[in-house]
mmCIF file of C-alpha atoms in Angstrom:
data_model
loop_
_atom_site.group_PDB
_atom_site.id
_atom_site.type_symbol
_atom_site.label_atom_id
_atom_site.label_comp_id
_atom_site.label_asym_id
_atom_site.label_seq_id
_atom_site.Cartn_x
_atom_site.Cartn_y
_atom_site.Cartn_z
ATOM 1 C CA MET P 1 12.454 7.241 2.640
ATOM 2 C CA TYR P 2 8.930 6.406 3.788
ATOM 3 C CA LYS P 3 5.635 7.312 2.102
ATOM 4 C CA VAL P 4 2.293 7.684 3.851
ATOM 5 C CA TYR P 5 -0.680 8.086 1.519
ATOM 6 C CA PHE P 6 -3.938 9.899 2.194
ATOM 7 C CA ASN P 7 -6.364 9.727 -0.741
ATOM 8 C CA ASP P 8 -4.402 11.140 -3.694
ATOM 9 C CA LYS P 9 -1.828 12.969 -1.536
ATOM 10 C CA VAL P 10 1.377 11.730 0.086
ATOM 11 C CA ILE P 11 3.443 12.583 3.144
ATOM 12 C CA ILE P 12 7.088 11.648 2.654
ATOM 13 C CA PHE P 13 9.683 11.180 5.386
ATOM 14 C CA ASP P 14 13.126 11.644 3.857
ATOM 15 C CA THR P 15 16.644 12.991 4.354
ATOM 16 C CA ASN P 16 17.003 14.452 0.865
ATOM 17 C CA THR P 17 14.924 17.382 -0.398
ATOM 18 C CA GLU P 18 16.696 18.177 -3.674
ATOM 19 C CA LYS P 19 14.580 15.781 -5.758
ATOM 20 C CA TYR P 20 11.251 17.434 -4.902
ATOM 21 C CA ASN P 21 9.623 20.146 -6.982
ATOM 22 C CA ALA P 22 8.937 23.194 -4.810
ATOM 23 C CA GLY P 23 5.832 23.967 -6.866
ATOM 24 C CA ASP P 24 3.871 20.995 -5.568
ATOM 25 C CA THR P 25 5.662 20.274 -2.279
ATOM 26 C CA ILE P 26 5.755 21.792 1.195
ATOM 27 C CA LEU P 27 8.758 20.957 3.390
ATOM 28 C CA PHE P 28 8.757 20.468 7.152
ATOM 29 C CA SER P 29 11.768 19.990 9.391
ATOM 30 C CA ALA P 30 11.781 17.295 12.076
ATOM 31 C CA GLU P 31 15.288 18.109 13.277
ATOM 32 C CA ALA P 32 13.983 19.351 16.643
ATOM 33 C CA GLY P 33 12.157 16.056 17.149
ATOM 34 C CA GLU P 34 8.756 17.440 16.211
ATOM 35 C CA VAL P 35 6.630 16.404 13.246
ATOM 36 C CA PRO P 36 3.645 18.186 11.653
ATOM 37 C CA ALA P 37 0.280 17.684 13.345
ATOM 38 C CA TRP P 38 -2.102 15.544 11.320
ATOM 39 C CA ASP P 39 -5.039 17.949 11.618
ATOM 40 C CA ALA P 40 -2.944 20.808 10.219
ATOM 41 C CA LEU P 41 -1.597 18.654 7.396
ATOM 42 C CA ARG P 42 -5.052 17.419 6.454
ATOM 43 C CA GLU P 43 -6.876 20.728 6.692
ATOM 44 C CA GLU P 44 -4.244 23.272 5.632
ATOM 45 C CA THR P 45 -1.298 21.697 3.795
ATOM 46 C CA LEU P 46 -2.519 18.777 1.710
ATOM 47 C CA PRO P 47 -5.457 20.642 0.121
ATOM 48 C CA ARG P 48 -2.884 23.020 -1.436
ATOM 49 C CA VAL P 49 -0.125 20.675 -2.619
ATOM 50 C CA ARG P 50 0.450 17.171 -3.887
ATOM 51 C CA ARG P 51 2.826 16.160 -1.141
ATOM 52 C CA ALA P 52 4.373 17.195 2.154
ATOM 53 C CA VAL P 53 7.957 16.199 2.893
ATOM 54 C CA VAL P 54 9.133 15.814 6.478
ATOM 55 C CA VAL P 55 12.903 16.241 6.484
ATOM 56 C CA SER P 56 14.923 14.385 9.104
ATOM 57 C CA ASP P 57 18.307 12.756 9.586
ATOM 58 C CA ASP P 58 16.329 9.812 10.958
ATOM 59 C CA PRO P 59 13.158 9.408 8.847
ATOM 60 C CA LYS P 60 12.128 6.185 10.592
ATOM 61 C CA THR P 61 12.040 7.854 14.017
ATOM 62 C CA ALA P 62 10.148 10.822 12.548
ATOM 63 C CA LEU P 63 7.621 8.418 10.996
ATOM 64 C CA GLU P 64 7.118 6.631 14.322
ATOM 65 C CA LYS P 65 6.618 9.980 16.048
ATOM 66 C CA PHE P 66 3.976 10.946 13.457
ATOM 67 C CA PHE P 67 2.139 7.654 13.961
ATOM 68 C CA GLU P 68 1.771 8.242 17.711
ATOM 69 C CA THR P 69 -1.500 10.097 17.130
ATOM 70 C CA PHE P 70 -3.030 7.247 15.086
ATOM 71 C CA ARG P 71 -4.149 3.707 15.737
ATOM 72 C CA VAL P 72 -1.914 1.564 13.541
ATOM 73 C CA VAL P 73 -3.569 -1.452 11.885
ATOM 74 C CA LYS P 74 -1.152 -4.165 10.766
ATOM 75 C CA ALA P 75 -1.965 -6.086 7.585
ATOM 76 C CA GLY P 76 -0.393 -8.524 5.129
ATOM 77 C CA GLY P 77 -0.755 -8.894 1.374
ATOM 78 C CA GLY P 78 0.724 -10.649 -1.610
ATOM 79 C CA VAL P 79 1.884 -10.313 -5.186
ATOM 80 C CA VAL P 80 0.844 -13.780 -6.355
ATOM 81 C CA ARG P 81 2.082 -15.288 -9.608
ATOM 82 C CA ASN P 82 0.783 -18.433 -11.263
ATOM 83 C CA ALA P 83 2.731 -20.922 -13.375
ATOM 84 C CA GLY P 84 2.334 -18.671 -16.414
ATOM 85 C CA GLY P 85 3.816 -15.625 -14.670
ATOM 86 C CA GLU P 86 0.452 -13.854 -14.398
ATOM 87 C CA ILE P 87 -0.391 -11.864 -11.274
ATOM 88 C CA ALA P 88 -3.641 -12.068 -9.286
ATOM 89 C CA MET P 89 -5.393 -8.694 -9.090
ATOM 90 C CA ILE P 90 -8.738 -8.078 -7.418
ATOM 91 C CA TYR P 91 -11.365 -5.480 -8.349
ATOM 92 C CA ARG P 92 -12.881 -3.796 -5.310
ATOM 93 C CA TRP P 93 -14.741 -0.500 -4.960
ATOM 94 C CA GLU P 94 -14.126 0.349 -8.627
ATOM 95 C CA ARG P 95 -10.344 0.014 -8.350
ATOM 96 C CA TRP P 96 -7.847 -2.694 -9.181
ATOM 97 C CA ASP P 97 -6.067 -3.846 -6.063
ATOM 98 C CA LEU P 98 -3.973 -6.676 -4.634
ATOM 99 C CA PRO P 99 -5.234 -9.163 -2.026
ATOM 100 C CA LYS P 100 -4.459 -8.107 1.530
ATOM 101 C CA GLY P 101 -6.064 -7.984 4.958
ATOM 102 C CA LYS P 102 -5.716 -7.356 8.660
ATOM 103 C CA LEU P 103 -3.463 -9.334 10.959
ATOM 104 C CA GLU P 104 -5.339 -11.593 13.364
ATOM 105 C CA ALA P 105 -4.357 -12.157 16.996
ATOM 106 C CA GLY P 106 -1.454 -14.593 17.346
ATOM 107 C CA GLU P 107 -0.774 -14.612 13.604
ATOM 108 C CA ALA P 108 2.571 -13.943 11.912
ATOM 109 C CA LEU P 109 2.560 -11.447 9.032
ATOM 110 C CA PRO P 110 3.594 -13.983 6.330
ATOM 111 C CA GLU P 111 0.756 -16.290 7.345
ATOM 112 C CA CYS P 112 -1.668 -13.384 7.450
ATOM 113 C CA ALA P 113 -0.691 -12.466 3.896
ATOM 114 C CA ARG P 114 -1.072 -16.053 2.650
ATOM 115 C CA ARG P 115 -4.437 -16.477 4.394
ATOM 116 C CA GLU P 116 -5.793 -13.231 2.979
ATOM 117 C CA VAL P 117 -4.734 -14.181 -0.543
ATOM 118 C CA SER P 118 -6.482 -17.530 -0.154
ATOM 119 C CA GLU P 119 -9.674 -15.995 1.263
ATOM 120 C CA GLU P 120 -9.978 -13.002 -1.057
ATOM 121 C CA CYS P 121 -9.112 -14.943 -4.220
ATOM 122 C CA GLY P 122 -10.729 -18.275 -3.375
ATOM 123 C CA LEU P 123 -7.475 -20.188 -3.921
ATOM 124 C CA GLU P 124 -6.391 -23.325 -2.073
ATOM 125 C CA PRO P 125 -4.092 -22.236 0.792
ATOM 126 C CA GLU P 126 -1.922 -25.339 0.506
ATOM 127 C CA LYS P 127 -1.017 -24.351 -3.071
ATOM 128 C CA ILE P 128 0.081 -20.827 -2.146
ATOM 129 C CA THR P 129 3.695 -20.437 -1.071
ATOM 130 C CA ILE P 130 5.740 -17.447 -0.025
ATOM 131 C CA GLU P 131 8.811 -17.241 -2.246
ATOM 132 C CA ARG P 132 11.120 -15.715 0.365
ATOM 133 C CA ALA P 133 10.868 -14.681 3.986
ATOM 134 C CA GLU P 134 11.987 -11.120 3.325
ATOM 135 C CA PRO P 135 9.030 -8.865 2.443
ATOM 136 C CA LEU P 136 8.858 -7.022 -0.867
ATOM 137 C CA THR P 137 7.980 -3.736 0.789
ATOM 138 C CA GLU P 138 5.797 -2.065 3.409
ATOM 139 C CA THR P 139 3.098 0.498 2.594
ATOM 140 C CA PHE P 140 1.187 2.990 4.714
ATOM 141 C CA HIS P 141 -2.093 4.792 4.147
ATOM 142 C CA ILE P 142 -4.310 6.904 6.376
ATOM 143 C CA TYR P 143 -8.068 6.500 6.539
ATOM 144 C CA CYS P 144 -10.945 7.335 8.852
ATOM 145 C CA MET P 145 -13.362 4.804 10.336
ATOM 146 C CA ASN P 146 -16.195 5.699 12.703
ATOM 147 C CA GLY P 147 -14.586 9.052 13.393
ATOM 148 C CA GLU P 148 -11.175 7.570 14.237
ATOM 149 C CA TRP P 149 -8.039 8.162 12.163
ATOM 150 C CA LEU P 150 -6.054 5.015 11.435
ATOM 151 C CA VAL P 151 -2.914 4.023 9.561
ATOM 152 C CA LYS P 152 -2.986 0.761 7.594
ATOM 153 C CA ASP P 153 0.545 -0.672 7.739
ATOM 154 C CA THR P 154 0.710 -3.446 5.132
ATOM 155 C CA THR P 155 3.629 -5.810 4.660
ATOM 156 C CA TRP P 156 3.798 -7.369 1.188
ATOM 157 C CA TYR P 157 5.249 -10.726 0.115
ATOM 158 C CA ALA P 158 6.072 -12.387 -3.204
ATOM 159 C CA MET P 159 4.025 -15.570 -3.621
ATOM 160 C CA ARG P 160 3.468 -18.447 -6.017
ATOM 161 C CA TYR P 161 0.253 -20.293 -6.753
ATOM 162 C CA ALA P 162 0.789 -23.888 -7.918
ATOM 163 C CA GLY P 163 -2.824 -24.813 -8.630
ATOM 164 C CA ASP P 164 -5.157 -24.385 -11.582
ATOM 165 C CA ALA P 165 -8.427 -23.475 -9.854
ATOM 166 C CA ARG P 166 -10.430 -20.569 -11.177
ATOM 167 C CA PRO P 167 -10.237 -17.676 -8.653
ATOM 168 C CA THR P 168 -13.443 -16.831 -6.807
ATOM 169 C CA PRO P 169 -13.882 -13.291 -5.431
ATOM 170 C CA GLN P 170 -14.734 -12.859 -1.752
ATOM 171 C CA THR P 171 -17.849 -10.801 -2.387
ATOM 172 C CA GLU P 172 -18.523 -10.123 1.301
ATOM 173 C CA GLU P 173 -15.306 -8.069 1.266
ATOM 174 C CA GLY P 174 -16.526 -5.974 -1.655
ATOM 175 C CA ILE P 175 -14.518 -7.864 -4.285
ATOM 176 C CA THR P 176 -16.452 -8.215 -7.530
ATOM 177 C CA ALA P 177 -13.810 -9.659 -9.879
ATOM 178 C CA ILE P 178 -10.393 -11.309 -9.962
ATOM 179 C CA ALA P 179 -8.063 -11.442 -12.947
ATOM 180 C CA TRP P 180 -4.781 -13.154 -13.677
ATOM 181 C CA VAL P 181 -2.908 -10.279 -15.315
ATOM 182 C CA ALA P 182 0.120 -10.690 -17.567
ATOM 183 C CA PRO P 183 2.965 -8.201 -16.911
ATOM 184 C CA ASP P 184 2.198 -6.332 -20.140
ATOM 185 C CA GLY P 185 -1.372 -5.800 -18.938
ATOM 186 C CA LEU P 186 -0.469 -4.181 -15.624
ATOM 187 C CA ALA P 187 -0.169 -0.594 -16.870
ATOM 188 C CA GLU P 188 -3.815 -0.412 -17.921
ATOM 189 C CA ARG P 189 -5.111 -1.649 -14.563
ATOM 190 C CA LEU P 190 -2.735 0.510 -12.554
ATOM 191 C CA GLN P 191 -4.394 3.575 -14.046
ATOM 192 C CA THR P 192 -7.396 2.721 -11.837
ATOM 193 C CA SER P 193 -5.543 1.502 -8.764
ATOM 194 C CA TYR P 194 -4.041 2.944 -5.591
ATOM 195 C CA PHE P 195 -0.667 4.653 -5.224
ATOM 196 C CA THR P 196 0.325 2.072 -2.624
ATOM 197 C CA ILE P 197 -0.293 -0.714 -5.157
ATOM 198 C CA ARG P 198 1.905 1.044 -7.706
ATOM 199 C CA ASP P 199 4.672 1.164 -5.098
ATOM 200 C CA VAL P 200 4.261 -2.547 -4.427
ATOM 201 C CA PHE P 201 4.647 -3.363 -8.108
ATOM 202 C CA GLU P 202 7.709 -1.150 -8.358
ATOM 203 C CA ALA P 203 9.250 -3.013 -5.406
ATOM 204 C CA SER P 204 8.365 -6.288 -7.162
ATOM 205 C CA GLY P 205 10.429 -5.403 -10.217
ATOM 206 C CA TYR P 206 7.568 -4.268 -12.450
ATOM 207 C CA GLY P 207 8.621 -0.625 -12.643
ATOM 208 C CA HIS P 208 8.247 -0.708 -16.437
ATOM 209 C CA ALA P 209 4.470 -0.951 -15.930
ATOM 210 C CA LEU P 210 4.257 2.349 -14.065
ATOM 211 C CA GLN P 211 3.175 5.495 -15.850
ATOM 212 C CA ASP P 212 4.865 8.740 -14.767
ATOM 213 C CA GLY P 213 3.049 11.699 -13.240
ATOM 214 C CA THR P 214 0.903 9.926 -10.635
ATOM 215 C CA ARG P 215 3.357 9.246 -7.803
#
């Protein structure tokens, strides 16, 4: 299953339809190799329901077909824990978020994620390590910039910070605050976060912090 977010709506690519409530879902079949057009989804379908589900025996291929009409922007981000088990969260544009940013030319995704964490949180890069090579998860969201529709494809990694410096927000990126958040404080901040960030925390093993009814 793959999720692609657009504002507070989601397009899901899946093989199984039984788990979705027909009252807030519209189903599309991709069995003939076709996927819904983005303009029709945005203008006609998503204003009426919470989610659209594209049903396919091969959801990954259907997702790739859907992305053909977008410019895909690769990015990397991190769930960073300090020695006390607290997690670095940034506050940007009136929402709690996780540090992430765009992949630069010639850069590998893990290094992109580590660099962005260092830059956005003001932490020493040499004290940030990636815990394992395998990513936690990958998230997708659609947005518009200068009249062009893009998909942000973000790969997330589990990280550790071994220093004791006070985080400094990268204000030129719109970040106004950074907090080290204990696991029992996540639920409150996730109420004013993004659906993609909730998915990242679920993939990180913090599913207990998620409140039902928003995904």
